[in-house]
Short mmCIF file of C-alpha atoms in Angstrom, two decimals:
data_model
loop_
_atom_site.label_atom_id
_atom_site.label_comp_id
_atom_site.label_asym_id
_atom_site.label_seq_id
_atom_site.Cartn_x
_atom_site.Cartn_y
_atom_site.Cartn_z
CA MET J 1 1.09 22.44 89.75
CA LYS J 2 4.50 20.65 89.78
CA LYS J 3 3.22 18.22 87.15
CA LEU J 4 2.16 21.10 84.93
CA LEU J 5 5.59 22.75 85.23
CA LEU J 6 7.27 19.46 84.31
CA VAL J 7 5.00 18.86 81.29
CA ALA J 8 5.50 22.34 79.79
CA PRO J 9 9.31 21.99 79.16
CA VAL J 10 8.82 18.49 77.75
CA ALA J 11 6.12 19.77 75.37
CA LEU J 12 8.38 22.61 74.24
CA MET J 13 11.21 20.16 73.65
CA PHE J 14 9.03 18.01 71.36
CA ALA J 15 7.69 21.07 69.58
CA GLY J 16 11.27 22.25 68.98
CA CYS J 17 12.20 18.86 67.55
CA GLY J 18 9.24 19.01 65.22
CA LEU J 19 10.29 22.43 63.98
CA PHE J 20 13.85 21.23 63.48
CA GLN J 21 12.67 18.25 61.47
CA LYS J 22 10.50 20.45 59.31
CA LYS J 23 13.42 22.82 58.57
CA THR J 24 15.64 19.90 57.64
CA SER J 25 12.92 18.65 55.33
CA ASP J 26 12.48 22.12 53.75
CA SER J 27 16.26 22.44 53.34
CA THR J 28 16.47 19.03 51.68
CA THR J 29 13.57 19.90 49.39
CA SER J 30 15.23 23.20 48.47
CA THR J 31 18.58 21.53 47.71
CA THR J 32 16.89 18.84 45.63
CA SER J 33 14.91 21.50 43.79
CA GLU J 34 18.10 23.48 43.02
CA GLN J 35 19.85 20.35 41.75
CA THR J 36 16.88 19.52 39.53
CA SER J 37 16.86 23.10 38.17
CA SER J 38 20.60 22.86 37.34
CA GLN J 39 20.09 19.54 35.61
CA ASP J 40 17.10 20.91 33.69
CA ALA J 41 19.12 23.98 32.61
CA ALA J 42 21.98 21.77 31.39
CA ALA J 43 19.54 19.58 29.49
CA LEU J 44 17.97 22.66 27.87
CA ALA J 45 21.30 24.31 27.01
CA PRO J 46 21.84 24.56 23.26
CA THR J 47 24.28 22.18 21.59
CA ARG J 48 24.17 23.99 18.25
CA ALA J 49 24.35 27.61 17.14
CA GLN J 50 25.02 29.58 13.98
CA ALA J 51 26.01 33.01 12.75
CA VAL J 52 25.00 34.29 9.32
CA LEU J 53 27.74 36.58 8.03
CA LYS J 54 26.94 40.11 6.95
CA ALA J 55 29.45 42.06 4.81
CA SER J 56 30.80 45.47 5.76
CA HIS J 57 29.98 48.38 3.43
CA ASP J 58 33.18 47.81 1.38
CA SER J 59 33.23 44.00 1.42
CA LYS J 60 31.51 41.20 -0.48
CA VAL J 61 31.96 38.49 2.14
CA LYS J 62 29.03 36.18 2.76
CA GLY J 63 28.62 32.87 4.49
CA ILE J 64 27.56 31.01 7.59
CA ILE J 65 29.35 29.65 10.64
CA HIS J 66 28.04 26.63 12.55
CA PHE J 67 28.92 25.94 16.18
CA THR J 68 28.46 22.48 17.71
CA GLU J 69 29.22 21.50 21.29
CA ASP J 70 29.95 17.96 22.38
CA GLY J 71 32.69 18.41 24.96
CA ASN J 72 34.76 21.05 23.17
CA LEU J 73 33.32 23.58 20.74
CA LYS J 74 33.51 22.78 17.02
CA ILE J 75 33.39 25.75 14.63
CA GLU J 76 32.63 25.14 10.93
CA THR J 77 33.06 28.20 8.72
CA MET J 78 31.84 28.48 5.13
CA ALA J 79 32.63 31.92 3.75
CA GLU J 80 33.30 33.41 0.33
CA GLY J 81 34.19 36.80 -1.12
CA LEU J 82 37.46 37.01 0.85
CA LYS J 83 40.83 37.96 -0.60
CA PRO J 84 43.02 34.82 -0.77
CA GLY J 85 45.14 34.26 2.34
CA PRO J 86 44.78 34.53 6.11
CA HIS J 87 42.23 36.71 7.91
CA GLY J 88 41.95 37.49 11.63
CA PHE J 89 39.05 35.51 13.09
CA HIS J 90 37.55 36.36 16.48
CA ILE J 91 34.52 36.14 18.74
CA HIS J 92 33.62 39.67 19.88
CA GLU J 93 31.91 40.62 23.12
CA VAL J 94 28.69 42.18 21.78
CA GLY J 95 26.23 40.52 19.41
CA ASP J 96 25.63 43.67 17.38
CA CYS J 97 26.54 44.03 13.70
CA SER J 98 24.45 47.17 13.11
CA LYS J 99 27.24 49.68 12.38
CA GLY J 100 28.73 49.48 8.87
CA ASP J 101 32.25 48.96 10.24
CA PHE J 102 31.00 46.50 12.90
CA SER J 103 32.51 48.53 15.73
CA SER J 104 29.20 47.91 17.51
CA ALA J 105 30.46 44.35 18.20
CA GLY J 106 32.95 45.72 20.76
CA GLY J 107 36.33 44.15 21.48
CA HIS J 108 37.42 40.52 21.56
CA PHE J 109 35.43 38.29 23.91
CA ASN J 110 37.67 38.14 26.97
CA PRO J 111 35.93 36.82 30.13
CA THR J 112 39.26 35.82 31.73
CA GLN J 113 41.00 39.18 31.13
CA GLY J 114 43.78 37.56 29.07
CA HIS J 115 46.00 39.11 26.40
CA HIS J 116 45.62 38.78 22.65
CA GLY J 117 47.39 35.70 21.32
CA SER J 118 47.27 32.47 19.36
CA THR J 119 44.94 29.59 20.09
CA ASP J 120 47.94 27.81 21.67
CA SER J 121 48.37 30.54 24.30
CA LYS J 122 46.93 29.66 27.71
CA HIS J 123 46.32 33.30 28.64
CA ARG J 124 44.73 34.53 25.41
CA HIS J 125 41.37 36.20 24.92
CA ALA J 126 38.80 33.41 24.83
CA GLY J 127 37.58 34.89 21.53
CA ASP J 128 40.95 34.67 19.75
CA LEU J 129 40.45 32.04 17.04
CA GLY J 130 43.64 32.69 15.06
CA ASN J 131 43.45 33.09 11.29
CA LEU J 132 40.85 31.92 8.81
CA MET J 133 42.56 30.82 5.58
CA ALA J 134 40.84 31.70 2.28
CA ASN J 135 41.86 29.72 -0.81
CA GLY J 136 42.78 31.17 -4.21
CA LYS J 137 39.08 31.62 -5.05
CA GLY J 138 38.43 33.61 -1.86
CA LYS J 139 36.60 30.78 -0.12
CA ALA J 140 37.20 29.57 3.42
CA ASN J 141 35.77 26.20 4.35
CA VAL J 142 37.44 25.61 7.68
CA THR J 143 36.62 23.44 10.70
CA MET J 144 38.33 23.95 14.04
CA THR J 145 37.82 22.77 17.61
CA VAL J 146 38.50 25.14 20.50
CA GLU J 147 38.61 24.92 24.27
CA GLY J 148 37.38 27.55 26.70
CA LEU J 149 34.19 28.52 24.87
CA THR J 150 30.71 27.09 25.31
CA LEU J 151 27.13 27.37 24.13
CA LYS J 152 25.89 26.68 27.67
CA PRO J 153 24.86 29.56 29.95
CA GLY J 154 27.76 31.02 31.92
CA PRO J 155 30.67 33.44 31.64
CA ASN J 156 32.27 31.64 28.65
CA SER J 157 29.06 31.32 26.63
CA ILE J 158 29.23 32.71 23.10
CA ILE J 159 25.47 32.78 22.55
CA GLY J 160 24.54 36.38 21.77
CA LYS J 161 28.13 37.36 20.93
CA ALA J 162 29.42 38.28 17.45
CA VAL J 163 31.91 36.50 15.23
CA ILE J 164 34.13 38.78 13.11
CA ILE J 165 36.36 38.18 10.08
CA HIS J 166 39.04 40.84 9.56
CA LYS J 167 40.55 42.06 6.28
CA ASP J 168 44.14 41.13 7.15
CA LYS J 169 46.17 38.43 8.86
CA ASP J 170 46.20 38.36 12.67
CA ASP J 171 49.85 38.52 13.82
CA LEU J 172 48.76 36.68 17.01
CA LYS J 173 50.73 38.99 19.29
CA SER J 174 49.98 42.73 18.84
CA GLN J 175 47.77 44.14 21.58
CA PRO J 176 44.87 44.42 21.82
CA ALA J 177 43.67 42.86 18.56
CA GLY J 178 46.47 41.34 16.47
CA ASN J 179 46.84 44.14 13.91
CA SER J 180 44.37 42.35 11.62
CA GLY J 181 42.83 45.40 10.00
CA PRO J 182 39.23 46.43 9.46
CA ARG J 183 36.29 44.17 10.21
CA ILE J 184 34.88 42.92 6.91
CA ALA J 185 32.24 40.41 8.04
CA CYS J 186 30.11 40.03 11.16
CA GLY J 187 27.50 37.57 12.37
CA VAL J 188 25.55 37.29 15.62
CA ILE J 189 25.80 33.85 17.24
CA GLU J 190 22.32 32.44 17.88
CA ALA J 191 21.22 29.11 19.31
CA VAL J 192 19.66 26.63 16.88
CA LYS J 193 17.01 24.20 18.08
#
């Protein structure tokens, strides 16, 4: 009987060790699986996107904007039908250009709760892109590189957002939108494979 009482605790001890080892193994497998999923998601994240511009009811703007990510985000805009001069240029929070005045696109994309400002301002709306300059023929062929925006999934992703060109110059300081006038062109930003 004494031998049986001595064997039972020893057996429980080994059984407990086996359970512990299995949990460690499951935990390691789970962590490895999560790391692999993160790496797979990063590998599948888009590196290119585009927005085809749609004109407001009283505008003749047309064009396309290409977005490329390799570190920072490069934005290449090709638009025409603009009045010569500067135009407010922003990423807006909702990828919806269905209303004629493009109010369906919501306000400026602002995941960090900053204030409206220039691209040099550290505490600006992430979607503040400054001014888009149209030449004397009403064309804007402009390339810029910006920090703080991405095509990858996450809070700063612009996939599914809208890009807006305004009628007037953005003064880069008035709150909440730079006093840049009506929205005259809108495009939904979509990933390109």
